[in-house]
GROMACS .gro file of N, CA and C in nm:
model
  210
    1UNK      N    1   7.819  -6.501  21.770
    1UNK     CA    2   7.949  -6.471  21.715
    1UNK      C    3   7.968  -6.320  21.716
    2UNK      N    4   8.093  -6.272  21.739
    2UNK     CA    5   8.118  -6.091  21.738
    2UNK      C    6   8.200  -6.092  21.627
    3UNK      N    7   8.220  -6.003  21.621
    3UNK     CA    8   8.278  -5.940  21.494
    3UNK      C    9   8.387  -5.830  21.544
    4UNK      N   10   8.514  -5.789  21.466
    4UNK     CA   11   8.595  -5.739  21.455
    4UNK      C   12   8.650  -5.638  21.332
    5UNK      N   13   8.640  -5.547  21.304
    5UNK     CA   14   8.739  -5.455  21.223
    5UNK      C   15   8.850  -5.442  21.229
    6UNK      N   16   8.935  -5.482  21.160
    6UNK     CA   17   9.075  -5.460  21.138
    6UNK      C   18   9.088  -5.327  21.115
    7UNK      N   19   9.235  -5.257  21.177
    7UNK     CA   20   9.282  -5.177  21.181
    7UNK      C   21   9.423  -5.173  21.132
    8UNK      N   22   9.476  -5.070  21.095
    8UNK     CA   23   9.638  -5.032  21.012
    8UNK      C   24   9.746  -5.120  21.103
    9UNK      N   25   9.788  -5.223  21.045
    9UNK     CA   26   9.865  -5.298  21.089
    9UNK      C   27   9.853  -5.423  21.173
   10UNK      N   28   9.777  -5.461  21.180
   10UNK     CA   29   9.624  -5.565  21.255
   10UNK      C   30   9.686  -5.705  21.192
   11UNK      N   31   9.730  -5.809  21.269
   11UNK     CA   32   9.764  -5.935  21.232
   11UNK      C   33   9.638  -6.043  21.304
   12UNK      N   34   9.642  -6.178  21.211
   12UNK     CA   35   9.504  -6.260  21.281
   12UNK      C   36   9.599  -6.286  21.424
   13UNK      N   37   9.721  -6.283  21.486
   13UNK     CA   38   9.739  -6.356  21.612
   13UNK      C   39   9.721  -6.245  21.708
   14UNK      N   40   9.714  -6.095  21.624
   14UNK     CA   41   9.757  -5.982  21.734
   14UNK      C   42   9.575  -5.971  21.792
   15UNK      N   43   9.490  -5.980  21.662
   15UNK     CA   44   9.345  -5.991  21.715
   15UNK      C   45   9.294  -6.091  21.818
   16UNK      N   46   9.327  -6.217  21.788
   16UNK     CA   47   9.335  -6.296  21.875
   16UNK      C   48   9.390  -6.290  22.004
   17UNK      N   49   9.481  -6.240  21.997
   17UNK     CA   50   9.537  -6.196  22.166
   17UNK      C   51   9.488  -6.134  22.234
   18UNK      N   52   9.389  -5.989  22.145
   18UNK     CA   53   9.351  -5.913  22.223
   18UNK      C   54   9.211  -5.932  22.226
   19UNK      N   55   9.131  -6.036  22.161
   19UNK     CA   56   8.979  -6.093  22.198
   19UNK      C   57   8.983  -6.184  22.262
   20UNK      N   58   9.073  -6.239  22.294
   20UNK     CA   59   9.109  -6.425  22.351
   20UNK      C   60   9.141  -6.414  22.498
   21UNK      N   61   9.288  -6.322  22.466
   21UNK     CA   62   9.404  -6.319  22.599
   21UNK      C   63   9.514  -6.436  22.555
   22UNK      N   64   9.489  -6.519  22.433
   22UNK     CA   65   9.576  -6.614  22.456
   22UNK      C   66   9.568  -6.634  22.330
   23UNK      N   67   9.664  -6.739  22.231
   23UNK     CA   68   9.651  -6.766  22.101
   23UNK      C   69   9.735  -6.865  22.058
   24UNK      N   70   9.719  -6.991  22.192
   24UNK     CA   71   9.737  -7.122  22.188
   24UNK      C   72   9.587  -7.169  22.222
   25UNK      N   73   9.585  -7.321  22.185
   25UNK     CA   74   9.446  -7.439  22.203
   25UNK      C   75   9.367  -7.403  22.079
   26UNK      N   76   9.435  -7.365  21.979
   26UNK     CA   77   9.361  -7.404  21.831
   26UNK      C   78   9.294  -7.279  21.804
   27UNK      N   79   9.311  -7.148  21.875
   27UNK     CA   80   9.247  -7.005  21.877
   27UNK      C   81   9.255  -6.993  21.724
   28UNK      N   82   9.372  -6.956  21.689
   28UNK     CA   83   9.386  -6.886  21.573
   28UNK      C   84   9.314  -6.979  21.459
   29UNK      N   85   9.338  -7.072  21.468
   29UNK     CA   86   9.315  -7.191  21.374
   29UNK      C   87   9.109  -7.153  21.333
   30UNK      N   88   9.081  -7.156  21.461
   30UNK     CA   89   8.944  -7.134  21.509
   30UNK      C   90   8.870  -6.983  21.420
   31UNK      N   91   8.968  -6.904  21.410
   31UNK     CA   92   8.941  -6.753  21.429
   31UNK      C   93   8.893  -6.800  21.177
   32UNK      N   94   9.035  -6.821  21.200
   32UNK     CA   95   9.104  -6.866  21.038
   32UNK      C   96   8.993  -6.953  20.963
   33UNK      N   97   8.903  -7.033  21.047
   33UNK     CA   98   8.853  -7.157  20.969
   33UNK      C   99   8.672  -7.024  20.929
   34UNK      N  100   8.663  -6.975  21.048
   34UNK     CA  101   8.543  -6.898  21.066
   34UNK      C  102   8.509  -6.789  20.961
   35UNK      N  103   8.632  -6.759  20.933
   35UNK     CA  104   8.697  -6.657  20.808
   35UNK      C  105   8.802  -6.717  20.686
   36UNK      N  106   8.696  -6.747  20.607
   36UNK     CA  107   8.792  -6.900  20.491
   36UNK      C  108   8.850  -6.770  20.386
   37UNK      N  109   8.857  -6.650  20.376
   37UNK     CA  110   8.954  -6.569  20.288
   37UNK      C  111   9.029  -6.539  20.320
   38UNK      N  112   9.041  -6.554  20.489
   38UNK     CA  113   9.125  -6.473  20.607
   38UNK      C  114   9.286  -6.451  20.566
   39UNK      N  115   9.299  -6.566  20.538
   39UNK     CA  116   9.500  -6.594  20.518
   39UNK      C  117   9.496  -6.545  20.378
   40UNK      N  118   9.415  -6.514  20.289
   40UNK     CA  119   9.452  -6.482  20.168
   40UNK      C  120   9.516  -6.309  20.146
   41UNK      N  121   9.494  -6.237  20.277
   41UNK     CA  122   9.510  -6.127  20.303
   41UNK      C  123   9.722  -6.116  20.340
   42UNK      N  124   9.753  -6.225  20.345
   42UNK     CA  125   9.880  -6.199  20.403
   42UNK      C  126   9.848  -6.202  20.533
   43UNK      N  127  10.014  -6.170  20.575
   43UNK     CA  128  10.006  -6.120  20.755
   43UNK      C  129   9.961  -6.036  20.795
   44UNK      N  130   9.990  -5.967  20.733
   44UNK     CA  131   9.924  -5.791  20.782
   44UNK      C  132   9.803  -5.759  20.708
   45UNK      N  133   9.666  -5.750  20.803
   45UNK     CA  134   9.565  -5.750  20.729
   45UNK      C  135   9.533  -5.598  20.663
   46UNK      N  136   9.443  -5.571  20.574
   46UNK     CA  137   9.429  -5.466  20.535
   46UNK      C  138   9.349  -5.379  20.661
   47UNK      N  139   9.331  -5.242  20.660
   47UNK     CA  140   9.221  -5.192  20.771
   47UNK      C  141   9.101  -5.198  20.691
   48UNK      N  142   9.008  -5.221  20.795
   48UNK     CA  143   8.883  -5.246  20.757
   48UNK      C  144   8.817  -5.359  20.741
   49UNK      N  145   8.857  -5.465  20.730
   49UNK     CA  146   8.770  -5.603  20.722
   49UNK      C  147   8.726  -5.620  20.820
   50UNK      N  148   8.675  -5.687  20.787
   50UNK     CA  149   8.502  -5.770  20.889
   50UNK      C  150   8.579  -5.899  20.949
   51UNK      N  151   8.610  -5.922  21.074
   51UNK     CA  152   8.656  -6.041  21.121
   51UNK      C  153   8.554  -6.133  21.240
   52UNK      N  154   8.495  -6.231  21.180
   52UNK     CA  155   8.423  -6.326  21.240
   52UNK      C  156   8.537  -6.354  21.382
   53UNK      N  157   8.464  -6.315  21.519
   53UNK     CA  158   8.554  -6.412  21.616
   53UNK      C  159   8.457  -6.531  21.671
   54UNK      N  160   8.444  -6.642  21.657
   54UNK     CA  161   8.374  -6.715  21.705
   54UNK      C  162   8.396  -6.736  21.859
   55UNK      N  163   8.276  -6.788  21.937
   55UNK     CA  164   8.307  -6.839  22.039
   55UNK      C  165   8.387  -6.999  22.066
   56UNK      N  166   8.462  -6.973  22.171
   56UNK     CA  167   8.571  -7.068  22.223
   56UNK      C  168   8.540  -7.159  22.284
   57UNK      N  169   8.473  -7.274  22.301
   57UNK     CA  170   8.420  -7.336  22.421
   57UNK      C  171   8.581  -7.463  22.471
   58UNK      N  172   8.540  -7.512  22.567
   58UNK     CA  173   8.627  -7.608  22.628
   58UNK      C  174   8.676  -7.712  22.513
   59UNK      N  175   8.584  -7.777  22.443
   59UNK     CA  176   8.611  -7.875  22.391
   59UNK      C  177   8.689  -7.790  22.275
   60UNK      N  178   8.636  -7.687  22.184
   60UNK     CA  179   8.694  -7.636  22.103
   60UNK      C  180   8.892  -7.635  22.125
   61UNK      N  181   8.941  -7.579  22.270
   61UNK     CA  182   9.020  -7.493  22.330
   61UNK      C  183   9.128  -7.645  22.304
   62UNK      N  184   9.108  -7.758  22.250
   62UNK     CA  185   9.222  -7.864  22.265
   62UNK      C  186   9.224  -7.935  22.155
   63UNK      N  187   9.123  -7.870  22.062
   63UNK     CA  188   9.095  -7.957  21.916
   63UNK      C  189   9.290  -7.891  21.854
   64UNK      N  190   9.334  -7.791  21.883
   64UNK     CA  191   9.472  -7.794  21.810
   64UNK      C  192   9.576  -7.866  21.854
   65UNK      N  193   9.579  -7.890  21.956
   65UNK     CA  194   9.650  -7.918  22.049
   65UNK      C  195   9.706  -8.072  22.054
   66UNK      N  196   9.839  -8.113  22.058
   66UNK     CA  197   9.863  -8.277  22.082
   66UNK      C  198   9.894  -8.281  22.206
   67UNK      N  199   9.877  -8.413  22.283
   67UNK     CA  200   9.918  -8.428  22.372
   67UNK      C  201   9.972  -8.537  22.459
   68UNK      N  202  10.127  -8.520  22.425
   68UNK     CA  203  10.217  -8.674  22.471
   68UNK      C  204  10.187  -8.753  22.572
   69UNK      N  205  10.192  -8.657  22.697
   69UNK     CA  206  10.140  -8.743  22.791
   69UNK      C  207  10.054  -8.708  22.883
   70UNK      N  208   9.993  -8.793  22.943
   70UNK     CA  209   9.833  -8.761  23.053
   70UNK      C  210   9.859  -8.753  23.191
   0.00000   0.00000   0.00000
């Protein structure tokens, strides 16, 4: 797992975008569950926290995801 510092004005989707590239297939959700105080911060995180990014694997990448048709 890596880790992240938040910086002045630092949102969980803007981190995610820029450790991911992307922040659809349950990313954020992923990022949020890894870090259970995470959302208690608001949107805008403070600078300085410690942000768990977990790794993403395939199966992970569709656990958010519904899907109508095949």
């Amino acid at each position: 797992m890596r880790y992240y510092r938040s910086k002045e004005g630092d949102t969980v989707d803007r981190i995610v975008w820029l450790y991911y590239g992307r922040q659809n297939d349950g990313i954020v959700e992923a990022v949020l569950a890894a870090n259970n105080d995470l959302a208690s911060h608001g949107p805008i995180l403070p600078e300085g926290l410690q942000i768990a990014l977990p790794e993403i694997t395939a199966k992970d990448q569709n656990a958010g995801s519904v899907r109508l048709w095949d």
